[in-house]
Amino acid sequence: MTKTIILKNRPEGKPSTSNFEFVEQDSELTIKDGEILLKAAYVSVDPYLRGRMSDAKSYVPPFKLDEPVHSGVIAKVVASKNDNFSEGDYVSGMLNWQTQQVSNGEGLTKVDSSRAPLSAYLGILGMTGLTAYCGLTEIGKPKEGETLVVSGAAGAVGSVVGQIGKILGLRVIGIAGTDEKVELLKSKFGFDEGINYNTTENMQAAIAKAAPNGVDIYFDNVGGPISDAVLVNINQFARIIICGAISVYNSTEVPKSLSVQPFLVKNSALMQGFIVSNYAAKFPEAVKALSGWLSEDKLTYSETIVEGFDNIPQAFIDLFDGKNKGKMVVKI
Amino acid sequence: MTKTIILKNRPEGKPSTSNFEFVEQDSELTIKDGEILLKAAYVSVDPYLRGRMSDAKSYVPPFKLDEPVHSGVIAKVVASKNDNFSEGDYVSGMLNWQTQQVSNGEGLTKVDSSRAPLSAYLGILGMTGLTAYCGLTEIGKPKEGETLVVSGAAGAVGSVVGQIGKILGLRVIGIAGTDEKVELLKSKFGFDEGINYNTTENMQAAIAKAAPNGVDIYFDNVGGPISDAVLVNINQFARIIICGAISVYNSTEVPKSLSVQPFLVKNSALMQGFIVSNYAAKFPEAVKALSGWLSEDKLTYSETIVEGFDNIPQAFIDLFDGKNKGKMVVKI
């Protein structure tokens, strides 16, 4: 039996399980020449998927209604009529939220389960790590001694950004939503300072205090009032990487915040939207650097692994309540 | 007698004449070896000066209270004990709002009144033209066939930006505040389309209509709701040059507008604050291009020339009511 999760209707505001539907199919999947049969092993759930569930204009077309949702997946090859793949191989790619599926192998990369745990290929050695590395280096252009602020710092991308920042010699300040996460930033990920935005009354002052020399780079995963408070503290020639805006993804109204323009012009500062897929040319360099740091124990990562195919929608929804520490992955 | 305009107190909201004070000094100015005596001929008034009148953190230190205001000035050398300057020369530089002043010549450039009218050196061949050229080319990176939107389009910088856009093969849409200005954009400056933001109910729709292929470059002089309406229409990889935010310079509250972050991330778009002084290395190229186009009649410019030293403060204040067409200059 094959189970598939389809998008039943588009979320308004925060997604709910009723936006998804499970479809079961009893007939056995068969493969033709050139095809492989895949069994899902790990499914990545990511905030950016929220954007694809809306039908607003975006950099990728929206998910279609009544069709399978897809995201980064690690799958096992269980049958192969394709010379590039053998039974037992594990592959990584953009695949459907489906227990089993047929592929012609296009866009799939073999992953080595002996080099790193399979789930790492959805995280630190996958889109998460690439996003952190390429966003920070290509837009952030860090120079030793500068100050980096990361929002969503305990999240999958944020925690890696902060660690790379430390490796590159920056002062790193992380913003997160619980004392526990803030503690983790400092004890596990080596951030210099952490700020809990849920218990801090004056974020602008807290950032000023944590960044006495001002903010040179801001790696922004959240948008909204947290980013407004950072913006007020930027230095001349600051670089702001807009990697996500999770605080407003579920807005049903057009979100308003601080006018950024006066701050950018006053500081000759740059703010740029970052989508990792635009930086494919950098991936080999990024993977080499990340694997190297990983093997030297300079880099660590957190995962929240939820078990069970049926829990994919809820795991996705939980991202918006910050229930994950680090990369959220569903083990099938 | 020498008259000087000093900053008496800092404007709250829109500047008023009461922020300034005229000081008269009867004693004759004398010069020492190496110095020159200058008589002001033309004084430039510019929106950016509003920023320097506040004591907020900025890229240049604020004007000091009870000291002369200064801006771009064309002055005549009326006496010289400096080998680089002769009596009768005209020079351009950042000088005080003063009928006469003494200088050691530092930071002054001689200008040739036979090549272009003196006031042009405060405009099309001065900061205005350099701002338009460097902002559009360095941040905008225009490619033939793209669509450019300019706000404050009938202003000094905006009207030059639009014309350079046409020379470089762009579709150019200008936003201005009166039907007369919009007409001028098309008839005098060759813009493809003009939009009057004061009479247009749905700016977002009007921009979408004028830019059927979306907006690739936005040269922003105003900020605020006009910019919000443009932002909704940007294309993937759009470049937004933040040259000014005149709509919010006089805000006494922290201005709120559309959250730009989701639009930037969705479109991998770039937004960058532009200050012309950071691009000095480009000035020779810019002046060469601008003079060339000027002499080929590919470029034209508007000036609003106000007469009389005593009218400098009012001319400056009038900028915020859009009373100028093109560069606002005071002839002494």
XYZ file of C-alpha atoms in Angstrom, chain B residues 3-329:
327
model
C 25.577 87.218 6.325
C 25.540 83.678 7.720
C 22.688 81.222 8.200
C 23.098 79.112 11.323
C 21.046 76.194 12.611
C 19.280 77.656 15.629
C 17.370 74.553 16.688
C 16.658 71.123 15.260
C 13.463 70.705 13.230
C 10.751 68.485 14.651
C 8.849 67.156 11.693
C 8.851 69.553 8.753
C 11.553 72.236 8.990
C 10.444 75.842 9.393
C 12.199 79.182 9.011
C 12.349 79.413 12.822
C 14.957 76.617 12.802
C 17.403 79.021 11.190
C 18.862 82.341 12.174
C 20.618 85.008 10.128
C 23.775 86.403 11.696
C 25.369 89.562 10.331
C 28.980 90.499 10.785
C 30.294 93.899 9.842
C 34.059 93.423 10.088
C 35.783 92.767 6.789
C 37.068 89.233 6.090
C 40.812 89.004 5.496
C 42.887 86.188 4.083
C 46.273 84.809 5.053
C 48.841 83.094 2.855
C 47.350 80.010 1.199
C 43.794 81.214 1.607
C 41.153 82.539 -0.746
C 38.157 84.771 -0.208
C 34.949 83.389 -1.710
C 31.682 85.061 -2.585
C 28.724 82.679 -2.876
C 27.114 82.588 -6.322
C 24.753 79.584 -6.174
C 23.683 77.505 -3.168
C 22.242 74.024 -3.501
C 19.360 72.985 -1.238
C 18.761 69.232 -1.019
C 16.442 66.888 0.891
C 19.377 65.016 2.461
C 20.224 68.122 4.501
C 17.135 67.401 6.591
C 18.928 64.320 7.931
C 21.929 66.376 8.999
C 19.687 68.741 10.922
C 18.631 65.887 13.240
C 21.043 64.530 15.766
C 20.238 60.891 14.965
C 23.093 58.540 14.090
C 23.846 58.803 10.382
C 26.555 58.432 7.791
C 27.674 62.006 8.332
C 27.732 63.831 11.642
C 24.760 66.151 12.247
C 25.053 69.904 11.824
C 25.993 71.582 15.082
C 23.595 74.029 16.652
C 24.569 77.724 16.330
C 26.996 76.910 13.550
C 26.597 77.628 9.818
C 24.635 75.154 7.710
C 26.573 73.989 4.660
C 25.806 72.336 1.342
C 27.035 72.323 -2.231
C 27.918 75.880 -3.258
C 29.361 77.546 -6.360
C 31.444 80.532 -5.311
C 33.543 83.160 -6.999
C 37.119 83.739 -5.895
C 37.267 87.448 -5.062
C 40.764 87.476 -3.569
C 43.480 84.842 -3.542
C 46.723 84.169 -1.677
C 46.689 80.545 -2.925
C 48.582 79.605 -6.098
C 45.911 77.155 -7.197
C 43.191 79.779 -7.482
C 43.028 83.199 -9.158
C 40.671 86.062 -8.666
C 37.663 85.542 -10.916
C 37.752 81.724 -10.769
C 34.562 79.890 -9.919
C 34.794 76.906 -7.578
C 32.435 74.188 -6.411
C 32.499 72.510 -3.008
C 30.811 71.974 0.320
C 30.660 75.495 1.742
C 28.776 77.412 4.386
C 25.505 79.212 3.844
C 27.392 82.486 3.974
C 27.550 85.416 1.568
C 31.352 85.479 1.923
C 33.812 83.057 3.458
C 37.498 82.241 3.670
C 38.830 78.840 2.517
C 42.231 77.186 2.208
C 41.033 75.645 -1.055
C 40.770 72.104 0.266
C 37.949 70.094 -1.291
C 37.198 72.796 -3.857
C 37.060 72.112 -7.604
C 37.347 74.800 -10.261
C 34.381 74.883 -12.617
C 34.306 76.191 -16.167
C 31.453 78.639 -16.709
C 32.015 78.546 -20.479
C 31.264 74.802 -20.718
C 27.986 74.801 -18.833
C 25.942 77.270 -16.781
C 27.318 77.609 -13.258
C 24.208 76.168 -11.649
C 24.650 72.952 -13.678
C 27.674 72.150 -11.524
C 25.311 71.811 -8.556
C 22.968 69.647 -10.608
C 23.421 67.578 -13.714
C 27.251 67.785 -13.578
C 27.358 67.809 -9.792
C 25.923 65.705 -7.033
C 22.571 65.302 -8.765
C 23.959 63.818 -11.957
C 26.546 61.715 -10.129
C 23.855 60.322 -7.840
C 21.611 59.396 -10.757
C 24.395 57.819 -12.792
C 26.218 55.933 -10.030
C 23.052 54.770 -8.267
C 21.439 53.467 -11.414
C 24.515 51.786 -12.848
C 26.271 50.511 -9.714
C 23.266 49.157 -7.786
C 20.641 48.999 -10.535
C 22.916 47.178 -13.006
C 20.487 47.857 -15.865
C 20.129 45.453 -18.781
C 18.528 46.577 -22.031
C 14.811 45.835 -22.179
C 14.282 45.854 -18.425
C 11.695 47.989 -16.667
C 12.739 50.853 -14.381
C 10.431 52.681 -11.997
C 11.571 56.024 -10.561
C 9.842 57.748 -7.660
C 10.287 61.464 -7.116
C 10.692 61.292 -10.885
C 10.272 64.979 -11.614
C 12.859 65.857 -8.991
C 16.468 66.713 -9.649
C 17.828 63.186 -9.395
C 14.724 61.376 -10.628
C 14.473 63.190 -13.938
C 18.103 62.382 -14.726
C 17.718 58.734 -13.672
C 14.809 58.314 -16.079
C 16.698 59.835 -18.973
C 19.763 57.665 -18.355
C 17.378 54.705 -18.213
C 16.051 55.566 -21.672
C 19.580 56.030 -23.041
C 20.434 52.545 -21.722
C 17.378 50.985 -23.387
C 15.028 50.515 -20.445
C 11.264 50.926 -20.206
C 10.951 53.852 -17.781
C 7.992 54.691 -15.557
C 8.027 57.815 -13.413
C 5.956 58.593 -10.336
C 5.310 62.234 -9.442
C 2.783 64.333 -7.541
C 1.035 66.585 -10.078
C -0.386 66.152 -13.586
C 1.937 68.894 -14.750
C 4.991 66.996 -13.515
C 3.739 63.749 -15.047
C 3.263 65.528 -18.370
C 6.799 66.896 -18.122
C 8.198 63.421 -17.482
C 6.835 62.252 -20.806
C 7.185 65.373 -22.958
C 10.488 66.730 -21.698
C 12.349 63.787 -20.207
C 11.149 60.984 -22.490
C 9.717 58.642 -19.827
C 7.448 55.946 -21.274
C 4.797 56.323 -18.591
C 4.017 58.653 -15.723
C 1.790 58.134 -12.691
C 0.390 60.913 -10.490
C 0.326 59.443 -6.999
C -1.963 62.193 -5.747
C -4.796 61.343 -8.129
C -4.282 57.589 -8.522
C -6.488 55.581 -6.212
C -4.817 52.193 -6.590
C -1.100 52.752 -7.041
C -0.333 49.048 -7.022
C -2.657 48.440 -9.973
C -1.451 51.531 -11.816
C 2.157 50.351 -11.572
C 1.180 46.845 -12.670
C -0.539 48.352 -15.715
C 2.388 50.626 -16.616
C 4.865 47.762 -16.088
C 3.214 44.744 -17.721
C 6.468 42.772 -17.464
C 6.985 43.679 -13.811
C 9.587 45.950 -12.251
C 13.273 45.035 -12.541
C 14.804 48.196 -11.096
C 13.272 50.670 -8.695
C 15.099 53.924 -8.062
C 13.495 55.083 -4.843
C 13.661 58.704 -3.749
C 10.608 58.747 -1.524
C 9.902 55.621 0.553
C 6.510 55.259 2.245
C 3.289 54.048 0.597
C 4.496 54.762 -2.952
C 7.404 52.398 -2.464
C 5.120 49.805 -0.918
C 3.046 49.836 -4.113
C 6.123 49.396 -6.283
C 7.501 46.581 -4.149
C 4.440 44.430 -4.735
C 5.239 44.563 -8.457
C 8.928 43.605 -8.449
C 10.342 40.786 -10.519
C 12.716 38.053 -9.519
C 16.248 39.448 -9.000
C 14.903 43.015 -8.825
C 17.317 45.740 -7.671
C 16.011 48.553 -5.510
C 18.178 51.624 -5.053
C 17.253 53.509 -1.895
C 18.471 56.971 -2.716
C 16.181 58.900 -0.421
C 13.091 58.629 1.700
C 11.747 62.168 1.521
C 8.263 60.966 2.516
C 9.519 60.004 5.947
C 12.338 62.501 6.600
C 9.963 64.720 8.527
C 8.256 61.915 10.458
C 8.227 62.514 14.174
C 7.085 58.940 14.759
C 8.919 55.846 13.631
C 7.419 55.308 10.186
C 5.709 51.994 9.465
C 5.219 50.544 6.053
C 4.858 47.277 4.274
C 7.192 44.549 5.524
C 9.685 44.394 2.695
C 11.367 41.196 3.830
C 8.834 38.710 2.384
C 8.972 40.446 -1.001
C 12.748 40.454 -1.050
C 13.044 36.793 -0.144
C 10.295 35.671 -2.545
C 12.035 37.454 -5.402
C 15.716 37.090 -4.463
C 15.648 40.842 -4.690
C 18.198 43.372 -3.508
C 17.576 46.672 -1.721
C 20.543 48.901 -1.045
C 21.013 52.316 0.475
C 22.893 54.623 -1.851
C 25.109 57.523 -0.813
C 26.958 59.113 -3.694
C 30.076 59.867 -1.666
C 30.836 56.125 -1.450
C 31.269 55.975 -5.223
C 33.955 58.609 -5.756
C 35.977 56.171 -7.839
C 33.191 56.233 -10.430
C 32.950 60.045 -10.686
C 35.330 60.575 -13.624
C 33.451 57.957 -15.668
C 30.130 59.485 -14.630
C 31.089 63.072 -15.486
C 32.428 61.941 -18.850
C 29.205 60.096 -19.681
C 26.965 62.902 -18.443
C 28.860 65.675 -20.293
C 28.854 63.551 -23.423
C 25.111 62.966 -23.328
C 24.545 66.620 -22.477
C 26.531 67.802 -25.487
C 24.704 65.296 -27.734
C 21.382 66.712 -26.430
C 20.429 63.292 -25.098
C 20.075 64.692 -21.630
C 18.159 67.703 -20.436
C 17.501 69.031 -16.981
C 15.167 71.243 -15.014
C 16.144 73.778 -12.446
C 14.133 75.833 -10.059
C 16.228 78.902 -9.345
C 15.194 80.990 -6.363
C 16.823 84.405 -6.042
C 18.365 85.866 -2.909
C 20.489 84.663 -0.011
C 17.678 85.375 2.450
C 15.441 82.851 0.688
C 17.721 79.826 1.233
C 15.800 78.445 4.256
C 12.420 78.792 2.526
C 13.750 77.187 -0.669
C 14.966 74.269 1.437
C 11.582 73.952 3.180
C 9.750 74.092 -0.161
C 11.492 70.869 -1.238
C 9.235 68.987 1.168
C 6.138 70.358 -0.521
C 7.432 69.395 -3.947
C 7.535 73.054 -5.052
C 10.651 72.469 -7.148
C 10.849 71.082 -10.640
C 14.233 69.469 -10.933
C 17.203 70.783 -9.050
C 16.458 73.529 -6.514
C 19.183 76.175 -6.469
